Amino acid sequence: MFVKPVGTFARYVMGAALALWLIAATSAGASNAAPQLLAEPQSSGGPAMLRRLTEAQYRATIADVFGPDIPIPARFERALRAEGLIAMGTSEAGLSAFAMEQYNTAASSIAAVVLSAEQRQRFVPCAPVVAEAFNAHCARKFVQRYGARLYRRTLEAGEVGGLLDVARSAHARLNDFYAALEFTLVGMLVAPDFLLRIEQVQGQPAEAGHSRLDIFTRATRLSYFLTGSAPDEELLQAAADGSLDAHEELARQVDRLMSGPRYTGAVREFFTDMLRFDLFDDLAKDPLIYPAFNPTVAADAQEQTLRTITDHLLVNEGDYRELFTTRAAPLTRSLGIVYRQPVPMRNDWQEGEFSARSGRAGIQSHVSFLALHSHPGRSSPTLRGKAIREVFLCQHMPDPPVDVDFTGINDDTSTARPTARDRLRAHATETQCKGCHWLMDPAGLALEHYDGLGTFRTRENGAAIDVSGALDSREFVAAAGLGEALSEHPQATSCLVRRMYRFATGRAELPGEHAYIEYLNATFAAAGYRVPALMRAIALSDAFYRVVPNADKSIAVGHDEDATGDSS
Amino acid sequence: MKNGNRRGFLRGMLGGAAVGMGLPLLDLFLDGNGKAFAATGQRIPVRFGTWIWGCGFVPEKWIPTATGTDFELPADLQPLAPYRDRLALFSGFDVKLDGVPNKPHVTGCLGLRTGIPVPNDRVAAPTLDVLIGDVIGRDTRFRSVEVSTSGIQRSYSFRAAGSANPSETSPLALYQRLFGEGFQNPNAAQFTPDPRTMVHKSVLSAVSEDRQRLMRSVGAEDRRRLDEYFTSVRQFEQQLALQLEPPAPVQNFTLPEPPEDLTVDSEMEHVIETHRLMAGLLARALQCNQTRVFNVLLSDTTSNLRRRGSSTTHHTLTHEEPVNPALGYQEQVGWFATQSMLAWRDFLDALDAIPEGDGTLLDNCLVLAHSDCSIAKSHAVDGIPTMVAGNAGGRVRTGFHLAGNADPISRIGLTLQQALGLPVERWGANSMATDRNIRELLG
Amino acid sequence: MISNVICAKSLFCALLCALLFTTVQARAEAEFLVDGSAGFVVSSIRYALAADAEENAGCPEGMTTGYADKSEVFIVHDGLQQRDGESEDEHLKRLFGVAFGAESVRNLCMNPELGREDPGFRVVTGENVPVFGIDMDGATSSVDGPAVQDACPHDDFAGMNGESGIDNQYYRVVGCSAQYQSTGLSNSFELEMLSGSWGMLITLDGVDDIANDDEVQVGIFASADPIQLSPNREPLPYATYALHQDPRFQARTTGRISGGVLTTDPVDVRIEWVVNSIRLDRPLDDARLHMILDDEGVMDGYLAGYTNVEDLYNYNYSFRNGTDGTGNLAPLRLRAGSAIGKAFVLGYTCEGAYQALYEFADADPDPATGRCRSISTQYQISALPAFVVNEATASSNAELDAAGFGRTGVYDARPASEAEGR
């Protein structure tokens, strides 16, 4: 084992933690509350979960274990989104026969490549004397090595024996050692221990009434949280030899993972999930109204936002709240057409800023947000306002009443009501609508300078567009005003904290974790709202690994916000 | 707080329904040799073929105005009304040139079939049919059979650039090749179960043995989810078990008579006759498993078709004939486009005439029909008309018209490969590279 | 007094504000003009011709016809004539076998100067035929008119709106060919542009007022990037295009805008084009723009100039100097086959076209022989707002370029051999 040099970024995160500790220590005398806030409070913990690997996690895991060059030719079914996160859906999703068929296709193909004559030297640690002979010692090494990586734990002797039996009987039929290993690997790749993260509780409770997840489960939680992939050899080793039990070793592993190459991917996975980018699969735009929209624009729009986020949060070590005000605009040629900005770079991303004229600021003024939360042929202040509240503030907006009459609102060619604001006036006057729409429309109306695709405009049907808006009694003008309001909204940061914890655990926080969540909020604030500091705090906390024995999982998957992101 | 159990359960159900679009396929599974199981539990092979007609179409007579399942067949597709629900129509899918010079009638046709447009005859082989044939056609007498019905010895099936798989142009020669010397009685063959399939099945049995251990380690809600997993494994195991059964015997097969001698040339009436005859022979050959892959060329991409009494070919007309101002298109050219669709109907008739399993041979085929361009006078390769017929033994869904909105046409080739069990996630190059299959086709 | 000052001040303020506001408004409306510069991509291009012969009576002698027997495309064609019972297909096959089989058998499409005079090639001789286009030489010329110092006497046309002196002799050459009528196919060469094989860009710089400015800088360039289209194949506004890095494809001139109409001073322009995957140049000498500009930045009008007859014949009829994209001559089979095939399919003789082009050449007299060598040629073009950038960047299709399928010198001015080493 060796310690990698710690990058500037990891130093920063550790520095933030140190600063926290200092604040806690020095303010102890002045305030009774402060040190309690910043020391991790007692928490109930939650249930051990059973989570299905997401497509991204499956792909990352295979790439890590066998190499990124191994093709994964499966058609993954649509991920289940629950409570606003696919990460929560993984705790509820079953595994259909269709999915099994696809996993099997992928497993057969991966195993065939790994054991192919061209590749096998890379993966099989030893060789039979003759290809036809069964080499039990070699097979055992193969099964132990890849079993551990794929099952994310040391295999028990019985399991190794079982897999060796499989190999032996395959060999008996096929008379080819590598073919025997190939089918043994197929078996591992379709096993529940690989496809599902079946969390286990440690045998001895750490303290009365509370248990911890077992050490391999902890390593797995940690790894998927911080890298989006299975534990690597080093982390597995720390679990196998028990050293991960020590807080210092845990901290070392956390810092190692956060300075490693997969960390950015984990942050991207979180924001892809939070921003509901999976809904892009269904996004359609009328080609006559939005001729610039195509699949490349859809893909680049998502990438633009993710690049902006990772550049700001990770490369520039920025404050989360500034994501709502940043004018950074990485562009491609395809996006340049929609944003109406020049993009000299032909085949790559061009760094730059949004033109002042367009008034864009913040990721809520990106095409990825504006187009996703619009109708196929027009913008929607309501959908945008709803998404502002649900995505960024974790608020739940109810579905519209079933008997509502939309005709006046939908007629976007009306000369009497040329702008969306004119058409939505009914929302503010009809009592049936008012109750909810006053929460949604005013925030969305501030984004009306962007059409249903996200292109800047100042007029609709010839009339000048009024972009004044409001969010929770704060009034403002245009996207930049909305961005400032969001960045200063107290729920923007607490929402992120809650989502991050749910992303990490795959469940909603329990009542017994209230104080812990408050602690995370305070920690996030004290770190200047640096997202890596928040993730580090979660990864290092006891609560993250704590188990309530016999927990009623129904509590953990009961929620206070809606799962759907696609109501009209 | 709401009742999480019920919500979770319901959501699980909904999730299951959402992904369960694949469920009808459960009864039908394809093994590595492309054998499909019909719902009856019989094993019937799936076949793949392409059917090419040259010089495109008249859009206003071919593209339905509506998309989805509820569309009216336009004039040129009217003859195909009996097959409406067994056809998928694709309009507006492009061969993306990326600035590659368009070699008329070649770049589009081969771009569609390889996912890579080239400006000359250096085909980015292998073509789609060869890729698929290597998976579903391995153990038949002929890896594939190529047929050209307008007297021109050409083919757009390539294993390697420079050597097309040659077409038969004479019905008699085709007959002799298929049913003459070397013909194999389809029911005489000894069935040997594939040992790899046997091993695969036992691997899954071993996985299932873990059930009890895992069930003990989780709570009630997760037990339900684990149960679903193990049920899925068991279903898959059963499908493998079926593959170890002997294939369904070929029924109702009678050796066809040698075809009468007829004029083989490029005159449309002759071509229609030649095509009908060759389609019938091909269908019989498919029925008795002499091959599982075919490529039919009704007319070359620079169509040499002629109308009786006229010396001007279809292709020449596309460049010579003025647009009829009243119609808005080239009238003579339109005639050939109409005739081509009549021939396509004949082809489907030939496949559909042969009963097989619960349905007909057509149900167990997947036929990709396409042209080389959309509007021949300009050699446009955007919006090349394309159709898929047959259901590949339930592997694809038909009965709709899909507008591609300028998506790369390689999406169709990718989807067909995936439907037939090829392990491919991405296909094509440059702007034609795609990992987006056509969900509508896969059901 | 004080109040007066305030009054004056506020009045001044109000005026200033009004002024500023108007400027801001004007700027805001002209989204396509940024800091006095605007870029455009040509979204449609076709020859400026006239109404169909049937309507304007331009062809009293009838329409052009091609070779009576296809063998006549060969200079020596004894024994090549269609035989009794030989189908057209078989005849063609035999002819092409000869055309590509022996170098000694030369064809007239690639050697038109060796052809006999073709009486079947018809040209526009009708009276009072109005045409599209502009007056380029500032004179209303007539062959029969008073002797002028014009070394290349020619008959000007009247314009569609009654203007006089329209210089459009190319129309005279092709106006009686079926394929150049509105139902024909020869005037739709922009299709290759729309499929991305070539493109054309225009830039304006130094614009103080988009409606009226007596001096603006104008660029006319070949594009290095394929045109961007909507799913309905309509060119999209506000895409970014790099200009062709080969200086031969970059033309810069001056111009003026008056009442929303842009006119420019003559400059030699060159764009690319493609026939049957053969790459060709389309030059236009002394070219000038005459474009109407609207509020959305859409331009419509003419690109008018003179084309050297040999150049025109090469890119439109013989393809004899066509290349394969790496700069090497395209295969003879492809060039000759395309030239001959085009003549057969479109129904003209190559030598007839060549002779007519020289007959109506109206510019560039050879100092030695007095023969006029260029013919007035006009295009109707439309253009959309675009971002035009000038930089050498990698092709979006580097792999195909390396394989010789793409274009060299387009993205990077360095020679291909050097560029490969990057």
mmCIF file of N, CA, C and O in Angstrom, chain A residues 281-333:
data_model
loop_
_atom_site.group_PDB
_atom_site.id
_atom_site.type_symbol
_atom_site.label_atom_id
_atom_site.label_comp_id
_atom_site.label_asym_id
_atom_site.label_seq_id
_atom_site.Cartn_x
_atom_site.Cartn_y
_atom_site.Cartn_z
ATOM 1 N N ASP A 281 -34.800 11.725 -21.843
ATOM 2 C CA ASP A 281 -35.128 10.614 -22.747
ATOM 3 C C ASP A 281 -36.493 10.808 -23.392
ATOM 4 O O ASP A 281 -36.749 10.293 -24.474
ATOM 5 N N ASP A 282 -37.378 11.486 -22.696
ATOM 6 C CA ASP A 282 -38.741 11.657 -23.202
ATOM 7 C C ASP A 282 -38.973 13.044 -23.786
ATOM 8 O O ASP A 282 -40.090 13.364 -24.182
ATOM 9 N N LEU A 283 -37.946 13.873 -23.766
ATOM 10 C CA LEU A 283 -38.183 15.263 -24.141
ATOM 11 C C LEU A 283 -38.375 15.395 -25.647
ATOM 12 O O LEU A 283 -37.548 14.946 -26.431
ATOM 13 N N ALA A 284 -39.471 16.005 -26.031
ATOM 14 C CA ALA A 284 -39.735 16.256 -27.447
ATOM 15 C C ALA A 284 -40.001 17.746 -27.635
ATOM 16 O O ALA A 284 -40.589 18.386 -26.764
ATOM 17 N N LYS A 285 -39.532 18.279 -28.733
ATOM 18 C CA LYS A 285 -39.813 19.677 -29.073
ATOM 19 C C LYS A 285 -40.358 19.716 -30.493
ATOM 20 O O LYS A 285 -39.900 18.954 -31.356
ATOM 21 N N ASP A 286 -41.306 20.594 -30.721
ATOM 22 C CA ASP A 286 -41.875 20.730 -32.054
ATOM 23 C C ASP A 286 -40.815 21.271 -33.009
ATOM 24 O O ASP A 286 -40.296 22.358 -32.798
ATOM 25 N N PRO A 287 -40.484 20.481 -34.057
ATOM 26 C CA PRO A 287 -39.386 20.921 -34.927
ATOM 27 C C PRO A 287 -39.694 22.199 -35.714
ATOM 28 O O PRO A 287 -38.771 22.866 -36.164
ATOM 29 N N LEU A 288 -40.956 22.529 -35.872
ATOM 30 C CA LEU A 288 -41.264 23.771 -36.591
ATOM 31 C C LEU A 288 -41.061 24.968 -35.678
ATOM 32 O O LEU A 288 -40.629 26.037 -36.106
ATOM 33 N N ILE A 289 -41.379 24.788 -34.401
ATOM 34 C CA ILE A 289 -41.271 25.916 -33.464
ATOM 35 C C ILE A 289 -39.836 26.050 -32.944
ATOM 36 O O ILE A 289 -39.320 27.151 -32.810
ATOM 37 N N TYR A 290 -39.211 24.934 -32.689
ATOM 38 C CA TYR A 290 -37.838 24.972 -32.180
ATOM 39 C C TYR A 290 -36.916 24.188 -33.109
ATOM 40 O O TYR A 290 -36.468 23.093 -32.779
ATOM 41 N N PRO A 291 -36.650 24.739 -34.300
ATOM 42 C CA PRO A 291 -35.885 23.976 -35.295
ATOM 43 C C PRO A 291 -34.470 23.627 -34.834
ATOM 44 O O PRO A 291 -33.870 22.708 -35.370
ATOM 45 N N ALA A 292 -33.949 24.351 -33.854
ATOM 46 C CA ALA A 292 -32.565 24.078 -33.457
ATOM 47 C C ALA A 292 -32.455 22.886 -32.515
ATOM 48 O O ALA A 292 -31.355 22.429 -32.221
ATOM 49 N N PHE A 293 -33.580 22.369 -32.043
ATOM 50 C CA PHE A 293 -33.505 21.265 -31.089
ATOM 51 C C PHE A 293 -33.230 19.946 -31.796
ATOM 52 O O PHE A 293 -33.841 19.630 -32.807
ATOM 53 N N ASN A 294 -32.298 19.181 -31.277
ATOM 54 C CA ASN A 294 -32.039 17.835 -31.779
ATOM 55 C C ASN A 294 -31.344 17.047 -30.662
ATOM 56 O O ASN A 294 -31.061 17.602 -29.604
ATOM 57 N N PRO A 295 -31.079 15.757 -30.882
ATOM 58 C CA PRO A 295 -30.483 14.959 -29.803
ATOM 59 C C PRO A 295 -29.130 15.487 -29.329
ATOM 60 O O PRO A 295 -28.781 15.346 -28.156
ATOM 61 N N THR A 296 -28.370 16.087 -30.227
ATOM 62 C CA THR A 296 -27.076 16.630 -29.819
ATOM 63 C C THR A 296 -27.266 17.799 -28.859
ATOM 64 O O THR A 296 -26.557 17.917 -27.858
ATOM 65 N N VAL A 297 -28.220 18.653 -29.174
ATOM 66 C CA VAL A 297 -28.503 19.776 -28.286
ATOM 67 C C VAL A 297 -28.932 19.255 -26.911
ATOM 68 O O VAL A 297 -28.485 19.738 -25.869
ATOM 69 N N ALA A 298 -29.784 18.228 -26.916
ATOM 70 C CA ALA A 298 -30.258 17.676 -25.645
ATOM 71 C C ALA A 298 -29.098 17.130 -24.820
ATOM 72 O O ALA A 298 -29.009 17.369 -23.613
ATOM 73 N N ALA A 299 -28.194 16.418 -25.475
ATOM 74 C CA ALA A 299 -27.052 15.839 -24.751
ATOM 75 C C ALA A 299 -26.096 16.934 -24.290
ATOM 76 O O ALA A 299 -25.616 16.922 -23.148
ATOM 77 N N ASP A 300 -25.813 17.882 -25.177
ATOM 78 C CA ASP A 300 -24.866 18.945 -24.831
ATOM 79 C C ASP A 300 -25.414 19.850 -23.725
ATOM 80 O O ASP A 300 -24.663 20.379 -22.915
ATOM 81 N N ALA A 301 -26.731 20.047 -23.726
ATOM 82 C CA ALA A 301 -27.324 20.908 -22.698
ATOM 83 C C ALA A 301 -27.100 20.308 -21.312
ATOM 84 O O ALA A 301 -26.765 21.019 -20.361
ATOM 85 N N GLN A 302 -27.258 19.001 -21.203
ATOM 86 C CA GLN A 302 -27.015 18.354 -19.912
ATOM 87 C C GLN A 302 -25.544 18.466 -19.532
ATOM 88 O O GLN A 302 -25.194 18.780 -18.397
ATOM 89 N N GLU A 303 -24.702 18.195 -20.513
ATOM 90 C CA GLU A 303 -23.270 18.236 -20.249
ATOM 91 C C GLU A 303 -22.830 19.643 -19.844
ATOM 92 O O GLU A 303 -21.987 19.820 -18.975
ATOM 93 N N GLN A 304 -23.416 20.645 -20.475
ATOM 94 C CA GLN A 304 -23.067 22.026 -20.141
ATOM 95 C C GLN A 304 -23.306 22.298 -18.655
ATOM 96 O O GLN A 304 -22.472 22.872 -17.960
ATOM 97 N N THR A 305 -24.459 21.870 -18.170
ATOM 98 C CA THR A 305 -24.789 22.125 -16.774
ATOM 99 C C THR A 305 -23.875 21.321 -15.848
ATOM 100 O O THR A 305 -23.376 21.842 -14.837
ATOM 101 N N LEU A 306 -23.627 20.071 -16.209
ATOM 102 C CA LEU A 306 -22.762 19.244 -15.355
ATOM 103 C C LEU A 306 -21.336 19.780 -15.338
ATOM 104 O O LEU A 306 -20.670 19.780 -14.306
ATOM 105 N N ARG A 307 -20.865 20.255 -16.477
ATOM 106 C CA ARG A 307 -19.522 20.851 -16.515
ATOM 107 C C ARG A 307 -19.469 22.095 -15.664
ATOM 108 O O ARG A 307 -18.494 22.345 -14.955
ATOM 109 N N THR A 308 -20.521 22.902 -15.784
ATOM 110 C CA THR A 308 -20.561 24.130 -14.990
ATOM 111 C C THR A 308 -20.504 23.782 -13.501
ATOM 112 O O THR A 308 -19.776 24.406 -12.725
ATOM 113 N N ILE A 309 -21.251 22.763 -13.132
ATOM 114 C CA ILE A 309 -21.312 22.371 -11.721
ATOM 115 C C ILE A 309 -19.972 21.833 -11.240
ATOM 116 O O ILE A 309 -19.451 22.272 -10.207
ATOM 117 N N THR A 310 -19.392 20.894 -11.987
ATOM 118 C CA THR A 310 -18.140 20.313 -11.493
ATOM 119 C C THR A 310 -16.989 21.324 -11.581
ATOM 120 O O THR A 310 -16.133 21.350 -10.704
ATOM 121 N N ASP A 311 -16.994 22.165 -12.602
ATOM 122 C CA ASP A 311 -15.959 23.208 -12.662
ATOM 123 C C ASP A 311 -16.072 24.123 -11.456
ATOM 124 O O ASP A 311 -15.084 24.469 -10.819
ATOM 125 N N HIS A 312 -17.278 24.520 -11.154
ATOM 126 C CA HIS A 312 -17.467 25.478 -10.061
ATOM 127 C C HIS A 312 -17.220 24.828 -8.705
ATOM 128 O O HIS A 312 -16.492 25.364 -7.875
ATOM 129 N N LEU A 313 -17.808 23.667 -8.491
ATOM 130 C CA LEU A 313 -17.736 23.061 -7.161
ATOM 131 C C LEU A 313 -16.399 22.390 -6.900
ATOM 132 O O LEU A 313 -15.884 22.447 -5.782
ATOM 133 N N LEU A 314 -15.838 21.750 -7.919
ATOM 134 C CA LEU A 314 -14.634 20.954 -7.695
ATOM 135 C C LEU A 314 -13.365 21.670 -8.156
ATOM 136 O O LEU A 314 -12.415 21.785 -7.403
ATOM 137 N N VAL A 315 -13.363 22.138 -9.398
ATOM 138 C CA VAL A 315 -12.135 22.772 -9.896
ATOM 139 C C VAL A 315 -11.911 24.118 -9.200
ATOM 140 O O VAL A 315 -10.835 24.397 -8.691
ATOM 141 N N ASN A 316 -12.967 24.935 -9.151
ATOM 142 C CA ASN A 316 -12.810 26.255 -8.529
ATOM 143 C C ASN A 316 -13.137 26.250 -7.045
ATOM 144 O O ASN A 316 -13.098 27.307 -6.408
ATOM 145 N N GLU A 317 -13.512 25.098 -6.528
ATOM 146 C CA GLU A 317 -13.809 24.959 -5.102
ATOM 147 C C GLU A 317 -14.815 26.010 -4.660
ATOM 148 O O GLU A 317 -14.648 26.680 -3.641
ATOM 149 N N GLY A 318 -15.879 26.155 -5.427
ATOM 150 C CA GLY A 318 -16.830 27.247 -5.200
ATOM 151 C C GLY A 318 -17.959 26.898 -4.252
ATOM 152 O O GLY A 318 -18.178 25.747 -3.877
ATOM 153 N N ASP A 319 -18.672 27.949 -3.871
ATOM 154 C CA ASP A 319 -19.823 27.910 -2.976
ATOM 155 C C ASP A 319 -21.026 27.374 -3.764
ATOM 156 O O ASP A 319 -21.326 27.863 -4.863
ATOM 157 N N TYR A 320 -21.718 26.396 -3.204
ATOM 158 C CA TYR A 320 -22.867 25.805 -3.901
ATOM 159 C C TYR A 320 -23.849 26.876 -4.346
ATOM 160 O O TYR A 320 -24.405 26.820 -5.445
ATOM 161 N N ARG A 321 -24.088 27.879 -3.504
ATOM 162 C CA ARG A 321 -25.122 28.884 -3.784
ATOM 163 C C ARG A 321 -24.807 29.683 -5.051
ATOM 164 O O ARG A 321 -25.690 30.229 -5.683
ATOM 165 N N GLU A 322 -23.514 29.742 -5.389
ATOM 166 C CA GLU A 322 -23.141 30.512 -6.586
ATOM 167 C C GLU A 322 -23.533 29.809 -7.889
ATOM 168 O O GLU A 322 -23.466 30.410 -8.954
ATOM 169 N N LEU A 323 -23.949 28.553 -7.778
ATOM 170 C CA LEU A 323 -24.435 27.881 -8.988
ATOM 171 C C LEU A 323 -25.674 28.587 -9.545
ATOM 172 O O LEU A 323 -25.986 28.467 -10.716
ATOM 173 N N PHE A 324 -26.358 29.324 -8.682
ATOM 174 C CA PHE A 324 -27.570 30.023 -9.128
ATOM 175 C C PHE A 324 -27.264 31.389 -9.726
ATOM 176 O O PHE A 324 -28.159 32.084 -10.194
ATOM 177 N N THR A 325 -26.007 31.797 -9.658
ATOM 178 C CA THR A 325 -25.663 33.131 -10.165
ATOM 179 C C THR A 325 -24.519 33.111 -11.177
ATOM 180 O O THR A 325 -24.251 34.120 -11.813
ATOM 181 N N THR A 326 -23.880 31.955 -11.332
ATOM 182 C CA THR A 326 -22.691 31.932 -12.198
ATOM 183 C C THR A 326 -23.057 32.209 -13.662
ATOM 184 O O THR A 326 -24.083 31.753 -14.154
ATOM 185 N N ARG A 327 -22.174 32.961 -14.319
ATOM 186 C CA ARG A 327 -22.407 33.249 -15.743
ATOM 187 C C ARG A 327 -21.498 32.415 -16.633
ATOM 188 O O ARG A 327 -21.433 32.614 -17.845
ATOM 189 N N ALA A 328 -20.797 31.478 -16.026
ATOM 190 C CA ALA A 328 -19.922 30.607 -16.818
ATOM 191 C C ALA A 328 -20.757 29.870 -17.860
ATOM 192 O O ALA A 328 -21.849 29.390 -17.555
ATOM 193 N N ALA A 329 -20.235 29.809 -19.073
ATOM 194 C CA ALA A 329 -21.019 29.220 -20.162
ATOM 195 C C ALA A 329 -20.140 28.359 -21.056
ATOM 196 O O ALA A 329 -19.707 28.792 -22.117
ATOM 197 N N PRO A 330 -19.864 27.121 -20.661
ATOM 198 C CA PRO A 330 -19.208 26.236 -21.618
ATOM 199 C C PRO A 330 -20.177 25.935 -22.762
ATOM 200 O O PRO A 330 -21.350 25.649 -22.525
ATOM 201 N N LEU A 331 -19.686 26.058 -23.981
ATOM 202 C CA LEU A 331 -20.579 25.911 -25.145
ATOM 203 C C LEU A 331 -19.981 24.971 -26.183
ATOM 204 O O LEU A 331 -18.768 24.844 -26.290
ATOM 205 N N THR A 332 -20.864 24.336 -26.924
ATOM 206 C CA THR A 332 -20.466 23.616 -28.136
ATOM 207 C C THR A 332 -21.112 24.323 -29.320
ATOM 208 O O THR A 332 -21.984 25.173 -29.143
ATOM 209 N N ARG A 333 -20.698 23.931 -30.501
ATOM 210 C CA ARG A 333 -21.296 24.525 -31.703
ATOM 211 C C ARG A 333 -22.824 24.367 -31.699
ATOM 212 O O ARG A 333 -23.547 25.288 -32.034
#
